[in-house]
Tab-separated table of C-alpha atoms and ligand atoms in Angstrom:
chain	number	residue	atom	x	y	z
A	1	UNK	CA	0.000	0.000	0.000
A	2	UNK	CA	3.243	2.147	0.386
A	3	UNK	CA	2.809	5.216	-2.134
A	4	UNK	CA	-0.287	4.008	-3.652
A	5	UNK	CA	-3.948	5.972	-3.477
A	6	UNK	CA	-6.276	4.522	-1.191
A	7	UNK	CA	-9.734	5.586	-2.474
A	8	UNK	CA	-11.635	5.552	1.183
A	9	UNK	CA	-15.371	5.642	1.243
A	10	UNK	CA	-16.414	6.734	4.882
A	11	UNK	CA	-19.727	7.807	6.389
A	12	UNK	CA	-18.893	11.762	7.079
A	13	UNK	CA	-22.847	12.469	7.323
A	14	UNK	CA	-22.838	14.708	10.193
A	15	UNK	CA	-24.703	17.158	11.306
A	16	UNK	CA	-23.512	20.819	10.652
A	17	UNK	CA	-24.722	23.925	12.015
A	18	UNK	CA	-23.819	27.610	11.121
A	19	UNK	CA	-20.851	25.318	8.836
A	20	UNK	CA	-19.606	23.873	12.451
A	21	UNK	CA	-19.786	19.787	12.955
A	22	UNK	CA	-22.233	19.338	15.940
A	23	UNK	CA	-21.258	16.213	16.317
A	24	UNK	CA	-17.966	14.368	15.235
A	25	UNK	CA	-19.104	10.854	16.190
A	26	UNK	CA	-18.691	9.325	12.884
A	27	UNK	CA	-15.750	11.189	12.227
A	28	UNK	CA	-13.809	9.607	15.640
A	29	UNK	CA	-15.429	6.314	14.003
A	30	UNK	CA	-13.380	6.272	10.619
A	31	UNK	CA	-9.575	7.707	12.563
A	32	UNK	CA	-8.119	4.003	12.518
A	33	UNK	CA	-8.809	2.835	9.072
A	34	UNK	CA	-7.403	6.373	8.275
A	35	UNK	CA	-4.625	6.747	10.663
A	36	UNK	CA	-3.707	2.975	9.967
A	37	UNK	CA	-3.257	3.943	6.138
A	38	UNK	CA	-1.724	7.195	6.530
A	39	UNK	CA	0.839	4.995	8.719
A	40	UNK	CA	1.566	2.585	5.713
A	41	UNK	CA	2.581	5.258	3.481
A	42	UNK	CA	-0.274	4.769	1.591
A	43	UNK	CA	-2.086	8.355	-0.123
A	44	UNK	CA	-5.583	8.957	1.754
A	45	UNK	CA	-7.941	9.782	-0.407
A	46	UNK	CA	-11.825	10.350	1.130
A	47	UNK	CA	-15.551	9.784	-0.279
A	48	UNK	CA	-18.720	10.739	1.662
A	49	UNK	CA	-21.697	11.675	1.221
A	50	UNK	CA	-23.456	14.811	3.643
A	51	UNK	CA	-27.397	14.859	3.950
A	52	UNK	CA	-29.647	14.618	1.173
A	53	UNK	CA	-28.714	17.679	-1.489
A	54	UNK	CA	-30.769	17.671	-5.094
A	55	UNK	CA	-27.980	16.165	-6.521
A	56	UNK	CA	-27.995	18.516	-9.053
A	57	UNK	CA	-24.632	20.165	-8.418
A	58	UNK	CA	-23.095	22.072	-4.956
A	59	UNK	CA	-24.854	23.203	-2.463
A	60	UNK	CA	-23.463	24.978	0.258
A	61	UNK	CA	-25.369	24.108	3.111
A	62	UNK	CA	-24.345	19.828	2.204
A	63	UNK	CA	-20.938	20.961	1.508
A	64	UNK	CA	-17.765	18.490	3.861
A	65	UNK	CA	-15.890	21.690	4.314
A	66	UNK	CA	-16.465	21.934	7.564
A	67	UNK	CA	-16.212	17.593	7.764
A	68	UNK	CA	-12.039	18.569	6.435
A	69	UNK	CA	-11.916	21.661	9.390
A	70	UNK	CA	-13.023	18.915	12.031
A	71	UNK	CA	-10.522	16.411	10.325
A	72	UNK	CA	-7.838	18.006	10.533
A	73	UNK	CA	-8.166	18.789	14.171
A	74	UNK	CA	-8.882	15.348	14.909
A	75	UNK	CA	-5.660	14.466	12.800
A	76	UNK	CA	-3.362	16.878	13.922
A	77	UNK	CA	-2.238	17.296	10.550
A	78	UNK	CA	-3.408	18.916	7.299
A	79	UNK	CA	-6.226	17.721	4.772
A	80	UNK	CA	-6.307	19.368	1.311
A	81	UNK	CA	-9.844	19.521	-0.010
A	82	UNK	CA	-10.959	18.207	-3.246
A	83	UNK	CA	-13.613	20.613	-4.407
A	84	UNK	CA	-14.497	18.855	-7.504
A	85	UNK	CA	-13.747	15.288	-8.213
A	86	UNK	CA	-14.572	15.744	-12.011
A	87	UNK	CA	-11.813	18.550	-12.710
A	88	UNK	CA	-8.719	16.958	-14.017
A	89	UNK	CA	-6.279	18.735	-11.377
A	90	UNK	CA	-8.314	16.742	-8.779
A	91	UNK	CA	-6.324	13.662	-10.542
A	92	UNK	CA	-2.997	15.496	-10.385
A	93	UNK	CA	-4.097	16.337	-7.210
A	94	UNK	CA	-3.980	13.028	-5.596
A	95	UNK	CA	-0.613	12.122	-7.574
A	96	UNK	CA	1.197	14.918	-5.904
A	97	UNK	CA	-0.089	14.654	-2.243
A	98	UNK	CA	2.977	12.948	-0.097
A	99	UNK	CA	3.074	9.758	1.310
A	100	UNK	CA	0.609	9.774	4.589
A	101	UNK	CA	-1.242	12.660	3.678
A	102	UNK	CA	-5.128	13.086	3.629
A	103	UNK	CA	-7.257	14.458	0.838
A	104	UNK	CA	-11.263	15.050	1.435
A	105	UNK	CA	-13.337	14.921	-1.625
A	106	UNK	CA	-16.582	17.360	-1.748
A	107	UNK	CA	-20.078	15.546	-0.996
A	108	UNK	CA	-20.529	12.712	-3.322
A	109	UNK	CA	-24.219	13.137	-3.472
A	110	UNK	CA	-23.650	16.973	-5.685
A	111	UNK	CA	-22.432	14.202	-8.441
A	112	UNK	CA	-26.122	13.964	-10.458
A	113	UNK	CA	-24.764	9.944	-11.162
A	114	UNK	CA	-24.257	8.680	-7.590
A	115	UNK	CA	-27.485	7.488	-6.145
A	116	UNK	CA	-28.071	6.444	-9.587
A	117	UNK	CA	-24.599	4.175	-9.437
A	118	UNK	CA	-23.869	5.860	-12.917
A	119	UNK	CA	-21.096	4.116	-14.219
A	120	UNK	CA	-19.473	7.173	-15.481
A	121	UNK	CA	-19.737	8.666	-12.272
A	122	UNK	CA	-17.770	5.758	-10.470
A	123	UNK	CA	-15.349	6.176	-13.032
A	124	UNK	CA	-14.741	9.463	-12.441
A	125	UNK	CA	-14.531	8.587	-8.140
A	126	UNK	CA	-12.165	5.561	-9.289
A	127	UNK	CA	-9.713	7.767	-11.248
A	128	UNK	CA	-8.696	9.298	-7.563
A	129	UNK	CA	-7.348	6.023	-5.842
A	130	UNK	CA	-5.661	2.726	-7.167
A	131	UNK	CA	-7.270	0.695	-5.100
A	132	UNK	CA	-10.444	0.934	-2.927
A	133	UNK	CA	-11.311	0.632	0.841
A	134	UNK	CA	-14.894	0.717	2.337
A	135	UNK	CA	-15.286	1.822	5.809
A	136	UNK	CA	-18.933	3.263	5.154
A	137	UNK	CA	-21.141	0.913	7.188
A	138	UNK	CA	-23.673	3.210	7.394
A	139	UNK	CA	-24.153	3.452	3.699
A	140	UNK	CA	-23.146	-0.352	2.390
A	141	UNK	CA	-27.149	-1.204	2.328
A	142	UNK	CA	-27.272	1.223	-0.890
A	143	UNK	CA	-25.754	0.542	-4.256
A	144	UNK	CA	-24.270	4.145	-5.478
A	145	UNK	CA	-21.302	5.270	-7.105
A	146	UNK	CA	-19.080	5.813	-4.721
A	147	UNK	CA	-20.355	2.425	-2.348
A	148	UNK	CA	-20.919	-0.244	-5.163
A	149	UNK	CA	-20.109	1.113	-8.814
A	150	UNK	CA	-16.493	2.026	-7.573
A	151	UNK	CA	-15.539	-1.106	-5.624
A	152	UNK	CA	-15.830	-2.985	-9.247
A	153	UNK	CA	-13.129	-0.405	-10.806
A	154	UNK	CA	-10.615	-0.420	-8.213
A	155	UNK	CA	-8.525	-3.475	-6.811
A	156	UNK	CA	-8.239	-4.759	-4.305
A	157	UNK	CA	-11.823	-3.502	-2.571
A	158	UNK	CA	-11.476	-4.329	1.052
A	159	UNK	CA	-13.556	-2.979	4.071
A	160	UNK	CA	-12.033	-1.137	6.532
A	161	UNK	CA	-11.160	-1.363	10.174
A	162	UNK	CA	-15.011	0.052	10.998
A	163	UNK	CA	-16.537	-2.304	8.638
A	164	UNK	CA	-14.770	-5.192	9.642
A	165	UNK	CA	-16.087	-4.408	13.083
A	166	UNK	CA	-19.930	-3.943	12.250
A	167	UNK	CA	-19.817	-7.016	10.012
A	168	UNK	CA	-18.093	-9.608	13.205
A	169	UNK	CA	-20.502	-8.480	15.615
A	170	UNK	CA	-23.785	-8.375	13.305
A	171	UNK	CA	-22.557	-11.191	11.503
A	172	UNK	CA	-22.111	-13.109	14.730
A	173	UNK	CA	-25.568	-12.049	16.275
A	174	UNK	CA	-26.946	-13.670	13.220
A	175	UNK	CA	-25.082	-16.750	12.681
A	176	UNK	CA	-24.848	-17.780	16.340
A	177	UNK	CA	-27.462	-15.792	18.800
A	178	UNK	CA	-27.621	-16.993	22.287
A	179	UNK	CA	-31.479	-17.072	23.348
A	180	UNK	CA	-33.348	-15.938	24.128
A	181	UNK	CA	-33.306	-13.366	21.143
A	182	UNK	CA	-34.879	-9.867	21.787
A	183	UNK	CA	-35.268	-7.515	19.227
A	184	UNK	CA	-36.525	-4.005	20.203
A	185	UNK	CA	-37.738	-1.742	17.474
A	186	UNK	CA	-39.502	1.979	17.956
A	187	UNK	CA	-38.891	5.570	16.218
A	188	UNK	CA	-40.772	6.837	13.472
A	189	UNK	CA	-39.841	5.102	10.485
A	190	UNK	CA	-42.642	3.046	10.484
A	191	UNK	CA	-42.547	2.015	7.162
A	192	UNK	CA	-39.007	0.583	6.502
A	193	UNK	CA	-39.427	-1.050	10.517
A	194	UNK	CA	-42.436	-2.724	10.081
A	195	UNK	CA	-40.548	-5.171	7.384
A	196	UNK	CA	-37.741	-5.260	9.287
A	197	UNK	CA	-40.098	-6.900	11.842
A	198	UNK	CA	-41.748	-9.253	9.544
A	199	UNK	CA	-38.134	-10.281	8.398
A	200	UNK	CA	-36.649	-10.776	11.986
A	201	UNK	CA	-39.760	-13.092	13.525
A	202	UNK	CA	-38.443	-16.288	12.287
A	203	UNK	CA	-34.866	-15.464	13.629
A	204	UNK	CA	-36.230	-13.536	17.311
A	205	UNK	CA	-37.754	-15.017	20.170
A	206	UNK	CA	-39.567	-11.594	21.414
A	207	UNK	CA	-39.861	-8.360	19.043
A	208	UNK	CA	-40.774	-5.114	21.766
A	209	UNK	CA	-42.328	-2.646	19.863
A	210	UNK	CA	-42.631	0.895	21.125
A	211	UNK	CA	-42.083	4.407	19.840
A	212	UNK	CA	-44.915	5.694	16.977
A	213	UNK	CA	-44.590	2.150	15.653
A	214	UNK	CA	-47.016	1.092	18.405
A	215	UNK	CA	-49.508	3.328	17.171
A	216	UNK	CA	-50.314	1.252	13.883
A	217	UNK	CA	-50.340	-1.784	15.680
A	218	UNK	CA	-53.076	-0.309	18.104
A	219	UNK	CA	-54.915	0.580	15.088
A	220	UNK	CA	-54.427	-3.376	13.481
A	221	UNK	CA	-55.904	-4.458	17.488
A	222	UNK	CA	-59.147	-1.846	16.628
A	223	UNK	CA	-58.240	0.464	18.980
A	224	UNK	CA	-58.509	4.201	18.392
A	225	UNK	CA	-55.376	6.197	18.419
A	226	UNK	CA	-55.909	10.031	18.532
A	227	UNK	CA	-53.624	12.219	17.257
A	228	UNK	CA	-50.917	9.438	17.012
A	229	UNK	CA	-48.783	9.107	14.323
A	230	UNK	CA	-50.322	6.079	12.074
A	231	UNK	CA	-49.151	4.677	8.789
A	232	UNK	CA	-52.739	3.632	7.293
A	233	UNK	CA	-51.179	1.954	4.703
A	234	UNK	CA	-49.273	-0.072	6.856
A	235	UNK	CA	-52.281	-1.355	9.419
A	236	UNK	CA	-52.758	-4.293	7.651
A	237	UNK	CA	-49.946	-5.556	7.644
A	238	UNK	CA	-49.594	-5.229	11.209
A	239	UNK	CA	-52.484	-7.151	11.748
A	240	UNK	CA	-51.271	-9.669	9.438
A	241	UNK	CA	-48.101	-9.961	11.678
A	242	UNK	CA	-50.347	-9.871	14.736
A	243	UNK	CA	-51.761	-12.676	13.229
A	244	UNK	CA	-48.924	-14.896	12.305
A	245	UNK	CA	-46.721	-14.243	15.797
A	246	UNK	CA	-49.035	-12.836	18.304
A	247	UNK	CA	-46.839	-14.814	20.760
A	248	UNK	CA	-43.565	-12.765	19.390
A	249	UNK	CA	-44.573	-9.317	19.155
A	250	UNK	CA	-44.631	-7.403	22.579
A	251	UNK	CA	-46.705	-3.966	22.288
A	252	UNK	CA	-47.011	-1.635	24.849
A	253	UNK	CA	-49.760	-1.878	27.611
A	254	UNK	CA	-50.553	1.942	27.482
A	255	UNK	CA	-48.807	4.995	26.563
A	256	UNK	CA	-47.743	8.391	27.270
A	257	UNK	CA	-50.414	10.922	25.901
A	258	UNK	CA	-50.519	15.030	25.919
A	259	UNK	CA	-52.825	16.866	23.199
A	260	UNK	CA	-49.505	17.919	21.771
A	261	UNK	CA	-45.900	17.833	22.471
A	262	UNK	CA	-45.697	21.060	24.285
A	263	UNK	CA	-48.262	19.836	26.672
A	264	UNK	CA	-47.029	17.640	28.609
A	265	UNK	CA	-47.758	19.479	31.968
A	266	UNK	CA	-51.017	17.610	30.911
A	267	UNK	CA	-50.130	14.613	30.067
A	268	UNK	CA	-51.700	11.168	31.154
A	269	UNK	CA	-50.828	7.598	30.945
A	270	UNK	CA	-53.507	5.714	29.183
A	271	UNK	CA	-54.215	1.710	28.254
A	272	UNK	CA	-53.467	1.016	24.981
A	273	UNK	CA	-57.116	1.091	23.983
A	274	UNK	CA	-58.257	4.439	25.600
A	275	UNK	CA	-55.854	7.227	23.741
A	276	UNK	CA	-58.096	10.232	23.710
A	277	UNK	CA	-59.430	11.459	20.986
A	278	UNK	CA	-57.373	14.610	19.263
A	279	UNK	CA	-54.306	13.439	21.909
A	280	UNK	CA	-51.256	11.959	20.991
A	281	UNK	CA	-49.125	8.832	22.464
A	282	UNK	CA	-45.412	10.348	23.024
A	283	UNK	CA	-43.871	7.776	25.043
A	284	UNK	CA	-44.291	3.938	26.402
A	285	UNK	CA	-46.452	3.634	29.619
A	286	UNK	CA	-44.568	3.184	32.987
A	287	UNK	CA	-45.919	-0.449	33.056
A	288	UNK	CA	-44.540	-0.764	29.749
A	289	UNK	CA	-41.081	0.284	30.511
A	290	UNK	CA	-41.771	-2.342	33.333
A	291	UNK	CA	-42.037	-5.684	31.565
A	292	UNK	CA	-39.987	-4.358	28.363
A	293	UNK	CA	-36.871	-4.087	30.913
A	294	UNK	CA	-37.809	-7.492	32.202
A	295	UNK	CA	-37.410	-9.081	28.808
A	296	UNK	CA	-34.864	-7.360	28.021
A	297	UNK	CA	-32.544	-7.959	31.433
A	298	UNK	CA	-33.712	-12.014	31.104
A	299	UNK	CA	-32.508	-12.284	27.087
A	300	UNK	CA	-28.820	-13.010	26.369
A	301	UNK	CA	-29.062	-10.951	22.889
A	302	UNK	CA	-30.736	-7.708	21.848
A	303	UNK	CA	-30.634	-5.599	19.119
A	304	UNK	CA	-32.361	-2.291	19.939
A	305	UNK	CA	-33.482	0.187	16.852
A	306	UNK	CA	-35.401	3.394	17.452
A	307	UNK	CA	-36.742	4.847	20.746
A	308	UNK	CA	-39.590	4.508	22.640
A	309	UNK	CA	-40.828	8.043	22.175
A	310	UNK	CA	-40.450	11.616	21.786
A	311	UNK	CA	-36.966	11.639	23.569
A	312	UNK	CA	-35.989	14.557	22.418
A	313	UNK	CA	-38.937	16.310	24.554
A	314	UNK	CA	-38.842	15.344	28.056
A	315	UNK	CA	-40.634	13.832	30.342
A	316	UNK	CA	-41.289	12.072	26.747
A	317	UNK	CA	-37.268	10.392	26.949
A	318	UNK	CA	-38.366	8.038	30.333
A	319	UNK	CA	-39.519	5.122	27.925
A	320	UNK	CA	-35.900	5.442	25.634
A	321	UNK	CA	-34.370	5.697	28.824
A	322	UNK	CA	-35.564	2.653	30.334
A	323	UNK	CA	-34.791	0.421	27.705
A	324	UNK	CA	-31.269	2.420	27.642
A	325	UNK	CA	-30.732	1.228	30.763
A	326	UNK	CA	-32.011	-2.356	30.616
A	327	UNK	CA	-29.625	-2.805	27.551
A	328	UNK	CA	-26.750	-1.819	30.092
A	329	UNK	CA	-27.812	-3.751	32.749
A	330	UNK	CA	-28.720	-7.146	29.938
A	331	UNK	CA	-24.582	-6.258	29.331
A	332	UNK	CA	-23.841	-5.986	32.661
A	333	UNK	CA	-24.986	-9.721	32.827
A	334	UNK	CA	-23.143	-11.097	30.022
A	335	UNK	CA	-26.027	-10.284	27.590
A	336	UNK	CA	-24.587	-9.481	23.944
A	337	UNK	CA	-26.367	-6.073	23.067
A	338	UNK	CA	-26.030	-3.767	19.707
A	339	UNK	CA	-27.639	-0.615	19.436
A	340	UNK	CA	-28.263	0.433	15.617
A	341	UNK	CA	-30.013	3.790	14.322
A	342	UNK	CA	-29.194	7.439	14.350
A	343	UNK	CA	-31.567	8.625	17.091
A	344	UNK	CA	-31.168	5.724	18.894
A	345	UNK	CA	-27.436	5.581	19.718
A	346	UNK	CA	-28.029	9.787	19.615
A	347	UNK	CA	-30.132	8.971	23.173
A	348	UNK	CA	-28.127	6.367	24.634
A	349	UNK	CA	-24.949	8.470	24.131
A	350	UNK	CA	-26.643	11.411	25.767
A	351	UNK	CA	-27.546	8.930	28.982
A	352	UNK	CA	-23.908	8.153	29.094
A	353	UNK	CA	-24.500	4.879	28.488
A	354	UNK	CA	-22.866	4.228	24.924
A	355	UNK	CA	-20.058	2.309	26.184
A	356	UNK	CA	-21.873	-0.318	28.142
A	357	UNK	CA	-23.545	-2.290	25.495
A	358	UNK	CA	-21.853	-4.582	23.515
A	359	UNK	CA	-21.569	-2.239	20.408
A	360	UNK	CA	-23.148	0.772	18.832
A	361	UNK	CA	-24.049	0.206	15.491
A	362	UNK	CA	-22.823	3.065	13.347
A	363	UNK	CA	-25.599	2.285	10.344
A	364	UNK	CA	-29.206	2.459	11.036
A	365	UNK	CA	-30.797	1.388	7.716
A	366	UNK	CA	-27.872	-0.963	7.211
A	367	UNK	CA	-27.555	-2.493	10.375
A	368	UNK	CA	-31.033	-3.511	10.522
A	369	UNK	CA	-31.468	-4.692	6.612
A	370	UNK	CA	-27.779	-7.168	7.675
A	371	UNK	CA	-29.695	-8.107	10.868
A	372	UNK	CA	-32.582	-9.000	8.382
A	373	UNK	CA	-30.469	-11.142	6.413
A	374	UNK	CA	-30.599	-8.980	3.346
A	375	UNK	CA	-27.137	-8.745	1.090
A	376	UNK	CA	-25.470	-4.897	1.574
A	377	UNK	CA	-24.729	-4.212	-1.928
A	378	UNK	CA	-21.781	-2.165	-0.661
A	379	UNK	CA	-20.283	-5.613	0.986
A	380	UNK	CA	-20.890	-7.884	-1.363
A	381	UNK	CA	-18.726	-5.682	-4.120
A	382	UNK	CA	-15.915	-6.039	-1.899
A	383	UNK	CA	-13.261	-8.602	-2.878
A	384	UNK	CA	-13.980	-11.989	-0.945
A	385	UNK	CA	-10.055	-12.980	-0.577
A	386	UNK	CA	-7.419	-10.819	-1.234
A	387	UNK	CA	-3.788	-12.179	-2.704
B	1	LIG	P1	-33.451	5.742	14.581
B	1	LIG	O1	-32.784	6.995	14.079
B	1	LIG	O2	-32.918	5.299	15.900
B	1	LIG	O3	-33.472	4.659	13.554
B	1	LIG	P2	-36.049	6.777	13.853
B	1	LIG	O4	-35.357	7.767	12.999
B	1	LIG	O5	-36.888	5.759	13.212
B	1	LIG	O6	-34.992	6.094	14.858
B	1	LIG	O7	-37.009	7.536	14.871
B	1	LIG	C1	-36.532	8.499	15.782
B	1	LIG	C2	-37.602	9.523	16.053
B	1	LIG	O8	-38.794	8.892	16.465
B	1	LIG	C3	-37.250	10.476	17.164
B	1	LIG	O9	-37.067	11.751	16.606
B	1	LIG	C4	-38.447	10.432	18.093
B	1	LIG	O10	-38.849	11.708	18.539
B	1	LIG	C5	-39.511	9.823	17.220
B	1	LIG	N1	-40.584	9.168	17.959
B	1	LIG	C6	-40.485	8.140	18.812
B	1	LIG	N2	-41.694	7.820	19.331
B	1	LIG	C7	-42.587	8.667	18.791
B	1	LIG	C8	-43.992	8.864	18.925
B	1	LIG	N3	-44.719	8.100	19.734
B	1	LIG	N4	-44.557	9.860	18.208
B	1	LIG	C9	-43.823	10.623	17.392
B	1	LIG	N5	-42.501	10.493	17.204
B	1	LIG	C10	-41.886	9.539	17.905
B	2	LIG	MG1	-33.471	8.560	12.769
């Protein structure tokens, strides 16, 4: 690897504000597979994507500017910045950094071909590295450019340290779980979680549901549900799951209500059949946080994605917190725990309580589509062996 470009795809999706990082999390998260290449001579050479931009060219509010400021700090050395991967000088560019050194390439996504995994576009990302390293967890579950069209160009295509990591302790929740099996799934992407739950009932002894989720699945029961936020489209399906694995899927006894979030000086716990018309469920019920802990203390591996409620908006965060702390304490007693999602590790890191679970996942949509047994298209372009 001595001299030659490594082309490194890392998840730099962090929140900005007033073009400051808010949060460097994800940066901390790539350091060793960087670090550990700087250290074998090898050129750095970074991909990420930032947010969601049009895709339609740069815009300055998605623009990894700040990502290189933060970077650098967190390097203690310098990181040129590679404003546009198309212009031929970004090439040149690349050949003429030193050995060790660390280039940043603009946001991915302002390339109109790389959700679309246009094959010029990977072409053009490929040109910047001789061979390819993936340390973009977080991202692996989608096939763009700069994921899946540019580990085909470059060889070898290897993961990185961060990869390696997410794929031994998913991989070995999957292939060997000790039972019982708890799977806890809340947040509001009801959606996407609601097949993640019809995928993960054969391989889960208990599935807790909680957070809006709940909601649709009081609607598949008959019950009203206010205000709450329910996927229509999606109550059928519930009920079909109800159906199939009754015994499996946990729902909460009652919930949190308020007529909106600001009013929670007025807010009342209610069974899961009596949410007040025009009022909205915010959080799991005491009771609730009660028996969830239980099954979650007595299982010997949980995977926990999305929180219980509004945790953003106390006294809405005592559900998230609960199960926050029953995942410690499950660890505590040998459990093996992972926590996946944005929001989700977001609230266990702010109850201090990150680094006593087994791991924090650093993909939400990727860690829960491997848990599901679905190929990462990101993975599965990487080189199987390497000579
Ligand atoms: P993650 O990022 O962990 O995958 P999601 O993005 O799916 O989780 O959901 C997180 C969001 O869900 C949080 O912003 C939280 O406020 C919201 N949420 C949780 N419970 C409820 C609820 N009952 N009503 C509305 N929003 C909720
Ligand atoms: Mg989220």
């Amino acid at each position: 690897m001595e001299g030659r470009r490594a082309l490194v795809r890392v998840d730099f999706n962090v929140p900005v504000r007033d073009g400051v990082v808010t949060d460097d999390t994800r940066i901390r998260a790539a350091l060793p597979t960087i670090r550990r290449l700087k250290d074998l001579g090898s050129r750095v050479v970074i991909l990420s994507h930032l947010g969601r931009p049009s895709g339609g060219g740069p815009e300055l509010n998605y623009s990894l500017r700040p990502v290189s400021r933060t970077l650098e700090t967190l390097l203690g050395s310098p990181v040129t910045f590679i404003e546009d991967p198309v212009q031929a000088d970004a090439i040149r560019t690349t050949r003429q950094m030193p050995r060790g050194a660390v280039a940043l390439v603009e946001n991915t996504r302002f390339q109109p071909g790389e959700e679309t995994n246009d094959a010029a576009t990977a072409e053009r990302f490929a040109a910047l590295g001789d061979f390819f390293v993936n340390d973009a967890f977080g991202s692996a579950h989608r096939a763009h450019a700069s994921t899946e069209g540019v580990a085909h160009l470059l060889k070898p295509a290897v993961a990185g340290l961060l990869m390696e990591r997410e794929l031994e302790y998913l991989g070995g929740v999957l292939a060997h779980p000790d039972r019982p099996f708890v799977a806890v799934l809340g947040g509001v992407k009801i959606s996407g979680k609601i097949e993640v739950i019809r995928n993960l009932l054969p391989l889960v002894d208990h599935v807790l549901v909680g957070g809006a989720m709940a909601a649709t699945f009081f609607r598949a029961k008959g019950a009203g549900t206010g205000a709450s936020l329910v996927e229509e489209d999606r109550v059928e399906l519930a009920a079909e799951l109800l159906a199939r694995a009754a015994d499996k899927i946990v729902l909460p006894d009652g919930a949190v209500v308020a007529e909106a979030l600001d009013r929670s000086d007025a807010r009342r716990e209610v069974a899961w059949d009596a949410l007040p018309d025009g009022w909205a469920m915010y959080d799991i019920d005491r009771p609730t946080c009660e028996r969830f802990a239980a099954i979650i203390t007595g299982a010997k591996t949980v995977v926990w994605n999305g929180p219980m409620g509004v945790f953003e908006t106390p006294p809405f965060d005592e559900g998230t917190a609960a199960i926050a702390r029953a995942m410690a304490d499950a660890t505590a007693a040998g459990a093996v725990t992972v926590v996946g999602g944005g929001d989700s590790v977001a609230a266990i890191a702010e109850l201090g309580l990150a680094d006593r679970v087994s791991h924090v996942s650093t993909g939400g949509g990727a860690s829960l589509e491997f848990l599901e047994g679905r190929v990462l298209p990101g993975v599965a372009a990487l080189d199987r062996r390497v000579a």
